[in-house]
Short mmCIF file of C-alpha atoms in Angstrom, two decimals:
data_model
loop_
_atom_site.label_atom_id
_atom_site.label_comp_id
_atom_site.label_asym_id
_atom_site.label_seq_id
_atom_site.Cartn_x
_atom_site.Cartn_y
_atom_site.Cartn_z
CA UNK A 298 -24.88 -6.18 12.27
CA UNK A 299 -27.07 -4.10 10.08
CA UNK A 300 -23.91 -2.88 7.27
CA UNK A 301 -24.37 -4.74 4.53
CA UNK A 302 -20.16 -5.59 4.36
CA UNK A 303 -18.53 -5.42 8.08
CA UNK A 304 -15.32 -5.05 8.17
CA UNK A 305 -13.13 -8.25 8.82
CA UNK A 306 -12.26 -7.16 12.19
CA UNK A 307 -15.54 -6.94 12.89
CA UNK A 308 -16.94 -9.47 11.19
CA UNK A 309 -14.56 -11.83 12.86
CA UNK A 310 -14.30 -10.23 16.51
CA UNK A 311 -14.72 -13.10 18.14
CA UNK A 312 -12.57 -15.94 16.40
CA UNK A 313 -9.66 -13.07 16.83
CA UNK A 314 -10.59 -12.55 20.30
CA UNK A 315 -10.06 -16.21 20.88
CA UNK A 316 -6.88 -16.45 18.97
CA UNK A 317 -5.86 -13.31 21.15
CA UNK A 318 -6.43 -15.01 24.23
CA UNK A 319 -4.78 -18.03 23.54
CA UNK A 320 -1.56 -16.73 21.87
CA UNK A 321 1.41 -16.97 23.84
CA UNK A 322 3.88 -16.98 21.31
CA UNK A 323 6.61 -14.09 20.72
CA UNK A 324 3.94 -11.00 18.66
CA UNK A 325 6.71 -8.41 16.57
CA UNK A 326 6.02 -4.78 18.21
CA UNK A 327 2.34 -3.33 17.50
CA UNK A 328 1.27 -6.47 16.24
CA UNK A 329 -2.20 -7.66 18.21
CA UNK A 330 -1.45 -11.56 17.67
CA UNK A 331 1.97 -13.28 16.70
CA UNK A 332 2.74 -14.58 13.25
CA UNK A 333 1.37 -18.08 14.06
CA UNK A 334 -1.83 -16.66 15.72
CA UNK A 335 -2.29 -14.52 12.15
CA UNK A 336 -1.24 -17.56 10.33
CA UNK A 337 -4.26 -20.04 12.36
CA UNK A 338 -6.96 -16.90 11.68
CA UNK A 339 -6.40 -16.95 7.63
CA UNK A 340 -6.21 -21.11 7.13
CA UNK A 341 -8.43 -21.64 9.98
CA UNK A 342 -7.96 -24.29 12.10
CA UNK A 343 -11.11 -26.95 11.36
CA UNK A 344 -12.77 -25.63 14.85
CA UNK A 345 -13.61 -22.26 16.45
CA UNK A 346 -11.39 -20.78 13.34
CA UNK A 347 -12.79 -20.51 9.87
CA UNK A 348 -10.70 -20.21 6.45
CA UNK A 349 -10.68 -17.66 5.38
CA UNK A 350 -8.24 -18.32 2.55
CA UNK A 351 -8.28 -21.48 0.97
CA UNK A 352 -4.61 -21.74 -0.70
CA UNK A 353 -1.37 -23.21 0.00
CA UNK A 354 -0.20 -22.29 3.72
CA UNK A 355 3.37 -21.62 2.60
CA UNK A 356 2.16 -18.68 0.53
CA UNK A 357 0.07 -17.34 3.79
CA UNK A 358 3.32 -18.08 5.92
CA UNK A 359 5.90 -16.51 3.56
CA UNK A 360 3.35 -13.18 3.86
CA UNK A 361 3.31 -12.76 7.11
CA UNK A 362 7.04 -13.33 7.54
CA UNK A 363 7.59 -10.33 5.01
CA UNK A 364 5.05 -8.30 7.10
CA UNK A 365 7.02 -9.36 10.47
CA UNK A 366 10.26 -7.46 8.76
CA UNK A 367 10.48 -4.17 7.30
CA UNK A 368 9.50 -5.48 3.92
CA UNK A 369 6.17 -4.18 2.16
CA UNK A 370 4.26 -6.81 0.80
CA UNK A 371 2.95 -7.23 -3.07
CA UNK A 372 0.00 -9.63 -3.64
CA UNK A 373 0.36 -10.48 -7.21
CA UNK A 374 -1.96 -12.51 -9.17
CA UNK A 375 -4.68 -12.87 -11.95
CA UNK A 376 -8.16 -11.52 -10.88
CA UNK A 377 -10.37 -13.28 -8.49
CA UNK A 378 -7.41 -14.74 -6.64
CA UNK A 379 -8.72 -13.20 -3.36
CA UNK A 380 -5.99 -10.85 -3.10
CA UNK A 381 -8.00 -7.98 -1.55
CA UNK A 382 -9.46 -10.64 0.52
CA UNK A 383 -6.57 -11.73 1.74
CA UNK A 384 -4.69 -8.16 2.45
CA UNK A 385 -8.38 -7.43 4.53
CA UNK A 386 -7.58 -9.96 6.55
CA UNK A 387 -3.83 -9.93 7.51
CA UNK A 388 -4.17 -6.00 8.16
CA UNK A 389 -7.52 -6.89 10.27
CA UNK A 390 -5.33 -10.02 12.49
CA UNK A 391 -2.00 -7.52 12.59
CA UNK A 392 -3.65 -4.45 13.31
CA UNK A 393 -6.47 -4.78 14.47
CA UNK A 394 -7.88 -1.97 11.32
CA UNK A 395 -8.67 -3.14 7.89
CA UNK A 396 -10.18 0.47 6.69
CA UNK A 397 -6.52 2.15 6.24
CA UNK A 398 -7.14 1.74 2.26
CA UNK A 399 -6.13 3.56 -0.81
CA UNK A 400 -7.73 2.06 -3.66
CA UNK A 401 -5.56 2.85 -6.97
CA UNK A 402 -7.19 3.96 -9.63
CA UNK A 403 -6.48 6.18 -13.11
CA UNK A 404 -7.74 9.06 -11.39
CA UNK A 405 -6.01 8.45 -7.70
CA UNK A 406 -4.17 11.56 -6.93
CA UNK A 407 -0.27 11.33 -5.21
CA UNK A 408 -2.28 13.19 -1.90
CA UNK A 409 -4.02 9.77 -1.60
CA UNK A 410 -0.58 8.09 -0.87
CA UNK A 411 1.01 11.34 1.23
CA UNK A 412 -1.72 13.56 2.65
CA UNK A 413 -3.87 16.71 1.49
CA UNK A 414 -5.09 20.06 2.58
CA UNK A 415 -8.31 21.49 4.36
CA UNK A 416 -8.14 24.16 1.64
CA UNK A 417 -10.38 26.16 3.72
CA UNK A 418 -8.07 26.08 6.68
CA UNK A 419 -5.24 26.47 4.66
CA UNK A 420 -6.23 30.16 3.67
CA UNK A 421 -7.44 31.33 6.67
CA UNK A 422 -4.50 29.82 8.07
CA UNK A 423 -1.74 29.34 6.24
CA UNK A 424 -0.19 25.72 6.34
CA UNK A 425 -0.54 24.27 9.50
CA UNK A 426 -0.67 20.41 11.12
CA UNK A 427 -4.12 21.48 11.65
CA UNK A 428 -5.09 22.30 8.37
CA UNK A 429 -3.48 19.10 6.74
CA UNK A 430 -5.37 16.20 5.66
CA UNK A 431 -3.62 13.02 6.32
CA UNK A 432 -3.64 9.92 3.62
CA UNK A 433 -4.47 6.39 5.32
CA UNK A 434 -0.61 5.79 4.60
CA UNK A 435 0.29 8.50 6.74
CA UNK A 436 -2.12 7.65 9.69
CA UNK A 437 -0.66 4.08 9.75
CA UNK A 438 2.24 5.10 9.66
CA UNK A 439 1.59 7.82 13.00
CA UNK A 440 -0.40 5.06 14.45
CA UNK A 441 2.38 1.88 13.75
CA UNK A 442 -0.76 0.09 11.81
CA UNK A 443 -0.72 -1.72 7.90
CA UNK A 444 -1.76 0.23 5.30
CA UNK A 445 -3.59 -1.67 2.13
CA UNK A 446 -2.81 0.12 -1.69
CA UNK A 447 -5.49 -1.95 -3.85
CA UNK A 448 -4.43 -2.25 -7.60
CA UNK A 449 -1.14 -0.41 -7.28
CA UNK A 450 -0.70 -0.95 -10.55
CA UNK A 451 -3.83 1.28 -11.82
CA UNK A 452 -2.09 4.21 -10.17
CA UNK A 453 -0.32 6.22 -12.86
CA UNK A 454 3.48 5.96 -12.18
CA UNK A 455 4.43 9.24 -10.76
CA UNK A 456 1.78 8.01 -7.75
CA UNK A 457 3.07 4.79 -7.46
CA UNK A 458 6.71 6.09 -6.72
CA UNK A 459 5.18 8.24 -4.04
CA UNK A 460 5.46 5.47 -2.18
CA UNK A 461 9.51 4.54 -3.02
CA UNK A 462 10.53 7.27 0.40
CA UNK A 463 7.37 5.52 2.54
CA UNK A 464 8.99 2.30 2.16
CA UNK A 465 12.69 2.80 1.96
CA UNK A 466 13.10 5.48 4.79
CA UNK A 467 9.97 4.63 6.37
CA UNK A 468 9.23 8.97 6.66
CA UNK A 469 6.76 11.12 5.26
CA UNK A 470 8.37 14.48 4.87
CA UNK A 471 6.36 17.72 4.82
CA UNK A 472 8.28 19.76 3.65
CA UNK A 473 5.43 22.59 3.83
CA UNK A 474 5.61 22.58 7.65
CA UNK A 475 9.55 21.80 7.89
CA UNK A 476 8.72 18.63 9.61
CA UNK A 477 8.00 14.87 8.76
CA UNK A 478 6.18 11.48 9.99
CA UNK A 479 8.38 8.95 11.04
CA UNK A 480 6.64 5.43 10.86
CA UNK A 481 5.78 3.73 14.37
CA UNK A 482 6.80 -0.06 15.45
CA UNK A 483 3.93 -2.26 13.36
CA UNK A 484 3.83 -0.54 10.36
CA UNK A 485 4.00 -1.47 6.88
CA UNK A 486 2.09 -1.95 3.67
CA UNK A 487 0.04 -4.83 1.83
CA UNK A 488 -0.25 -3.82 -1.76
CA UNK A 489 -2.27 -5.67 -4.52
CA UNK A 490 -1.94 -5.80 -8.57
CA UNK A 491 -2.67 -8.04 -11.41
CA UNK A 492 -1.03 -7.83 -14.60
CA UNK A 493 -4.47 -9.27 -16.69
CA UNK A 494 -6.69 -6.32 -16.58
CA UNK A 495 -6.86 -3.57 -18.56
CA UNK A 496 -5.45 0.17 -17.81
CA UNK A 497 -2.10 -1.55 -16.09
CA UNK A 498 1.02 0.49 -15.26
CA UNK A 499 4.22 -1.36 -14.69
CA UNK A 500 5.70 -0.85 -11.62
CA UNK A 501 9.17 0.72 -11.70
CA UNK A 502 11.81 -1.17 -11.14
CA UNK A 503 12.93 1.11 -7.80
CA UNK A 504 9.44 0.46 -6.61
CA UNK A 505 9.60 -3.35 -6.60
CA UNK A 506 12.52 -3.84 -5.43
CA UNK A 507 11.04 -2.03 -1.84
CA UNK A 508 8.39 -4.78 -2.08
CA UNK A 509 8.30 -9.24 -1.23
CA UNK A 510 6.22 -10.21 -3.99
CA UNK A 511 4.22 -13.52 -3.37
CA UNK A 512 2.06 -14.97 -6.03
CA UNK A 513 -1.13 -15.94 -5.22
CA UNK A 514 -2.49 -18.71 -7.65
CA UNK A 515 -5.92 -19.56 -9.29
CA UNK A 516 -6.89 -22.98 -7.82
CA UNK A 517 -5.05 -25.74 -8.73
CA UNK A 518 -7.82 -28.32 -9.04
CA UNK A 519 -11.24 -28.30 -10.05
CA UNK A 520 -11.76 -29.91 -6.59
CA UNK A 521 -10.45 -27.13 -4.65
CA UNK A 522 -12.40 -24.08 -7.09
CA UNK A 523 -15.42 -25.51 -5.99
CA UNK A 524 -14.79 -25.52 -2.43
CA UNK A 525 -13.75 -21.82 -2.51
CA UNK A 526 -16.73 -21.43 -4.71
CA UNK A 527 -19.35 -23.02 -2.17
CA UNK A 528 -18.15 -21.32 1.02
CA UNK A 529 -17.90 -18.03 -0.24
CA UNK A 530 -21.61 -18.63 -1.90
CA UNK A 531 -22.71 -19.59 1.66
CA UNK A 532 -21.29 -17.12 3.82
CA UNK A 533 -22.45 -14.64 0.90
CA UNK A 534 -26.01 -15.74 1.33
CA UNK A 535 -25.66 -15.61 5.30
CA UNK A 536 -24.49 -11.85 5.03
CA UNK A 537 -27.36 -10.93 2.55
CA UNK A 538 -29.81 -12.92 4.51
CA UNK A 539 -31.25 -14.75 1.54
CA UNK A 540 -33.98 -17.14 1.44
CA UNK A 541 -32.93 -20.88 2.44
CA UNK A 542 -32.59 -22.11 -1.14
CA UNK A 543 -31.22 -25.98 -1.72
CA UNK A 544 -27.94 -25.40 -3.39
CA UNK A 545 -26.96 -28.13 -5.20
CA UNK A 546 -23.26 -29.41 -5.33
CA UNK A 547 -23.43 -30.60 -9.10
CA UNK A 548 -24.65 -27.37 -10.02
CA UNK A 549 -21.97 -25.46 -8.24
CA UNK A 550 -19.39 -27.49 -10.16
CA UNK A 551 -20.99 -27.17 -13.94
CA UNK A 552 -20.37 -23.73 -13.07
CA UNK A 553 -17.02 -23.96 -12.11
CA UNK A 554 -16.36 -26.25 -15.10
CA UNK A 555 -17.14 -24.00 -17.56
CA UNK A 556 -15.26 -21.00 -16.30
CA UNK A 557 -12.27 -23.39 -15.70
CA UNK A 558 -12.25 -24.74 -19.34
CA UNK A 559 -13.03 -21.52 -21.36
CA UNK A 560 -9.94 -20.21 -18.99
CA UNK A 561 -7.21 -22.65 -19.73
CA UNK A 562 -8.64 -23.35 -23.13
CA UNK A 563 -9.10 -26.73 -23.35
CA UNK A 564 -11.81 -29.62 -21.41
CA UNK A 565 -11.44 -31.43 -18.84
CA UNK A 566 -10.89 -34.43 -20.30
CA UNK A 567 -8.13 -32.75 -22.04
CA UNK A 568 -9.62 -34.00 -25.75
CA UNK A 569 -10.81 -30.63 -27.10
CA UNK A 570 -9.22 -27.18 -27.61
CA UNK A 571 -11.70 -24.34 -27.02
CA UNK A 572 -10.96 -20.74 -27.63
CA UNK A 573 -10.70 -18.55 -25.14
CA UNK A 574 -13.05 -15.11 -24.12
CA UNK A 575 -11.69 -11.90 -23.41
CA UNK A 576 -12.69 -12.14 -19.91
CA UNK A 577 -11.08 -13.40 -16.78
CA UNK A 578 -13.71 -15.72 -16.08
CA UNK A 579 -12.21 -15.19 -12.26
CA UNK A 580 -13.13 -17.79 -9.27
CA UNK A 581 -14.94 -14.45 -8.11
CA UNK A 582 -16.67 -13.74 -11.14
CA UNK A 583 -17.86 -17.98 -10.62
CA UNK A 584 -19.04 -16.68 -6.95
CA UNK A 585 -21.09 -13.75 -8.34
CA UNK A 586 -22.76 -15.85 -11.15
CA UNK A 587 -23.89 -18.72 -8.34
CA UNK A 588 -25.03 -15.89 -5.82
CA UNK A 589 -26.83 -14.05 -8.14
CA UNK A 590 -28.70 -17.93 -9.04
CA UNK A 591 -29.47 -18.19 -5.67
CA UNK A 592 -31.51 -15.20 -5.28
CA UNK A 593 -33.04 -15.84 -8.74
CA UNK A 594 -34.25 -19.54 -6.99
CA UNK A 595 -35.16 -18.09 -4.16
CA UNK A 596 -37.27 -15.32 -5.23
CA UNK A 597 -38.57 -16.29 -8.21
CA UNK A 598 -38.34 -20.30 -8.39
CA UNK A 599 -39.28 -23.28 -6.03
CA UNK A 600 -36.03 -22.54 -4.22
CA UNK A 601 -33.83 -24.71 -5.89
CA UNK A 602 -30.70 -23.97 -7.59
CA UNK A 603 -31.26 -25.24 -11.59
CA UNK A 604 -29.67 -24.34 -14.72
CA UNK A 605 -31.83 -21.89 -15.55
CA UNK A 606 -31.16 -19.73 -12.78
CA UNK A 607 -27.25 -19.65 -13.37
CA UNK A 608 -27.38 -19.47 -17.34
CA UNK A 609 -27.47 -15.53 -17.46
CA UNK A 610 -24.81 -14.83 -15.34
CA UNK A 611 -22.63 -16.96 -16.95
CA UNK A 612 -23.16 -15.69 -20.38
CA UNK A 613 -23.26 -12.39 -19.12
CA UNK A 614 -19.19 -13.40 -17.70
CA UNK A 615 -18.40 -15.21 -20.39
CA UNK A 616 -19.55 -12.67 -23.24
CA UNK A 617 -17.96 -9.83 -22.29
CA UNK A 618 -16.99 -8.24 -25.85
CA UNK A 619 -20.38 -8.53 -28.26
CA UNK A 620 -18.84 -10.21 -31.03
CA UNK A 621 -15.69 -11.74 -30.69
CA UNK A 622 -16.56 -13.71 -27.09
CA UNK A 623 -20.30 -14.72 -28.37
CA UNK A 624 -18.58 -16.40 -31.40
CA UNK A 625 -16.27 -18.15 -28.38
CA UNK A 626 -19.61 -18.71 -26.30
CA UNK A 627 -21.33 -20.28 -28.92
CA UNK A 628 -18.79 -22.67 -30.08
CA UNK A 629 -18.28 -23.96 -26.85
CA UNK A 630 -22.03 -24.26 -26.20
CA UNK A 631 -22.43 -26.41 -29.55
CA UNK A 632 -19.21 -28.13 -29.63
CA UNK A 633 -19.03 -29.16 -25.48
CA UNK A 634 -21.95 -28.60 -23.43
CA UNK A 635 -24.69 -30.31 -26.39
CA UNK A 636 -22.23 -33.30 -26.34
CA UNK A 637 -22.48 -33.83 -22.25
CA UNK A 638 -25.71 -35.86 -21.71
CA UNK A 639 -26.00 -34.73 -18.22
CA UNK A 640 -25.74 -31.58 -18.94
CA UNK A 641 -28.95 -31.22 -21.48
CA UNK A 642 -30.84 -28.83 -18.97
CA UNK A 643 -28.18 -26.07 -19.20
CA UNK A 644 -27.68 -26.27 -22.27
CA UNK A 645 -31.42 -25.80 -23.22
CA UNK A 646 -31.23 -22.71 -20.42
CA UNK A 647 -28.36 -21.04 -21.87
CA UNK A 648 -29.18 -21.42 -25.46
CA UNK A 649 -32.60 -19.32 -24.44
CA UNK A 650 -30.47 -16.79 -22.74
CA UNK A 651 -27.95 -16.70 -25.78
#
């Protein structure tokens, strides 16, 4: 493939192909594998099936059994949980289509949940079927496919409830043409928010209660970050066809460390309290910093991953307000990472960079 991000159904034709073939067990109508089959695609299934989640499989269960029913579902979690990763990937194994996507913004408009006009059309016209636009909701629902809304919560309010008759009566009404869309076997709606970032609009309480929410957690152990961490990184360099560059697995995990302890505020050995940034400091954001190393190494080093190559991204994440997070940066730097006698390379890297 020569896009520089394929879509998941594309990217993964063949492992659902395989799962396709092999799935005999009972699929809910305009679904193109059954719930076990969509299940085996997101853990993998340590053979011809990559994860493509790494989590807890009762949270991947629990979502597709709300997608099964006439339940939307509500991915809810702190950035860099891989909740757009995840709702990719169950609309890409249910459907078959990943690209039915609103992505919720300030500035998203309510035609982005309900549909729009061919203004051109519609004054030549008048309003017609052929002069409407349709919204990605609407076309899953005509076509009995999932719909994604990324950061629902970014949407201002009046957009959000745009969706309350979507999900409740499952029809789009038009009232322009007299007529409405009435939602096809197979479809529903995978919605994502986070309650962290900035520029957040509660959901109303009508809204929510048309949604399953399931909770998708940062990693639980330092253990299983760097797992996540190191796959993504890989398949990341695959995709971007990097140079081969020796990644090490210590480095990976100093990387990890830090993020981890300047999130929950205190070290790993639990002995020291460390204030907090004003950043996420997201398992993503720990992806980015090592990806960004690896072209550093492989471009412009020996083609090995060192300390040096990592330090700028990392106190580019960690230091994301001038003052108040370099004070945090620094402190940490002095009072943790000078103190580690392993560590003595990255600290020497990142005090140059600070």
């Amino acid at each position: 493939m020569t896009v520089l991000r394929p879509h998941a159904e594309d990217q993964y034709a063949e492992e659902l192909a395989v799962l396709a073939k092999d799935d005999d067990r009972p699929r809910p109508p305009g679904w193109k594998l059954s719930p076990w089959a969509v299940t085996t695609y997101i853990l993998g299934d340590g053979d011809r099936i990559t994860p493509k989640y790494v989590g807890a499989r009762r949270i991947v269960e629990v979502a597709v059994a709300t997608l099964a029913t006439d339940r939307a579902l509500l991915l809810l979690g702190v950035p860099g949980t891989a909740k757009t990763w995840l709702s990719e990937h169950l609309a890409a194994a249910i459907s078959g289509d990943s690209t039915l996507l609103v992505q919720g913004t300030a500035g998203t408009a309510e035609e982005a949940i309900r549909y729009g006009w061919n203004y051109a059309r519609l004054l030549a016209e008048g309003p017609s079927l052929e002069a409407l636009t349709p919204s990605p909701v609407m076309r899953a629902m005509a076509e009995g496919r999932v719909a994604r809304v990324e950061e629902l919560t970014r949407m201002p309010s009046d957009v959000q409830d745009a969706l309350i008759t979507v999900l409740s009566e499952k029809t789009l009404p038009i009232p322009e043409l007299n007529r409405e869309v009435q939602a096809e076997r197979g479809f529903n709606v995978i919605a994502t928010a986070n309650d962290r970032d900035r520029g957040v609009n509660e959901l109303s309480s009508a809204l929510r209660r048309r949604f399953n929410t399931v909770v998708l957690p940062v990693p639980a152990t330092a253990d299983e970050e760097v797992d996540i961490v190191a796959r993504r990184v890989a398949q990341l360099g695959r995709s971007l066809e990097l140079p081969e560059t020796t990644t090490g697995p210590a480095e990976i995990r100093r990387v990890v460390t830090v993020f981890r302890e300047l999130r929950t505020g205190v070290t790993e050995d639990g002995r020291t309290k460390l204030k907090s940034p004003s950043g996420t400091l997201s398992t993503a954001e720990a992806i980015s910093v090592l990806t960004s190393g690896i072209a550093l190494a492989a471009h412009f080093g020996d083609g090995v991953l060192r300390a040096s190559d990592v330090a700028a991204g990392i106190v580019g994440a960690v230091v994301q307000e001038p003052v108040s997070d370099r004070v945090v940066w620094r402190e940490y730097l002095e009072t943790v990472v000078r103190e580690r006698t392993d560590w003595h390379d990255f600290y020497r890297a990142c005090r140059e960079v600070s």
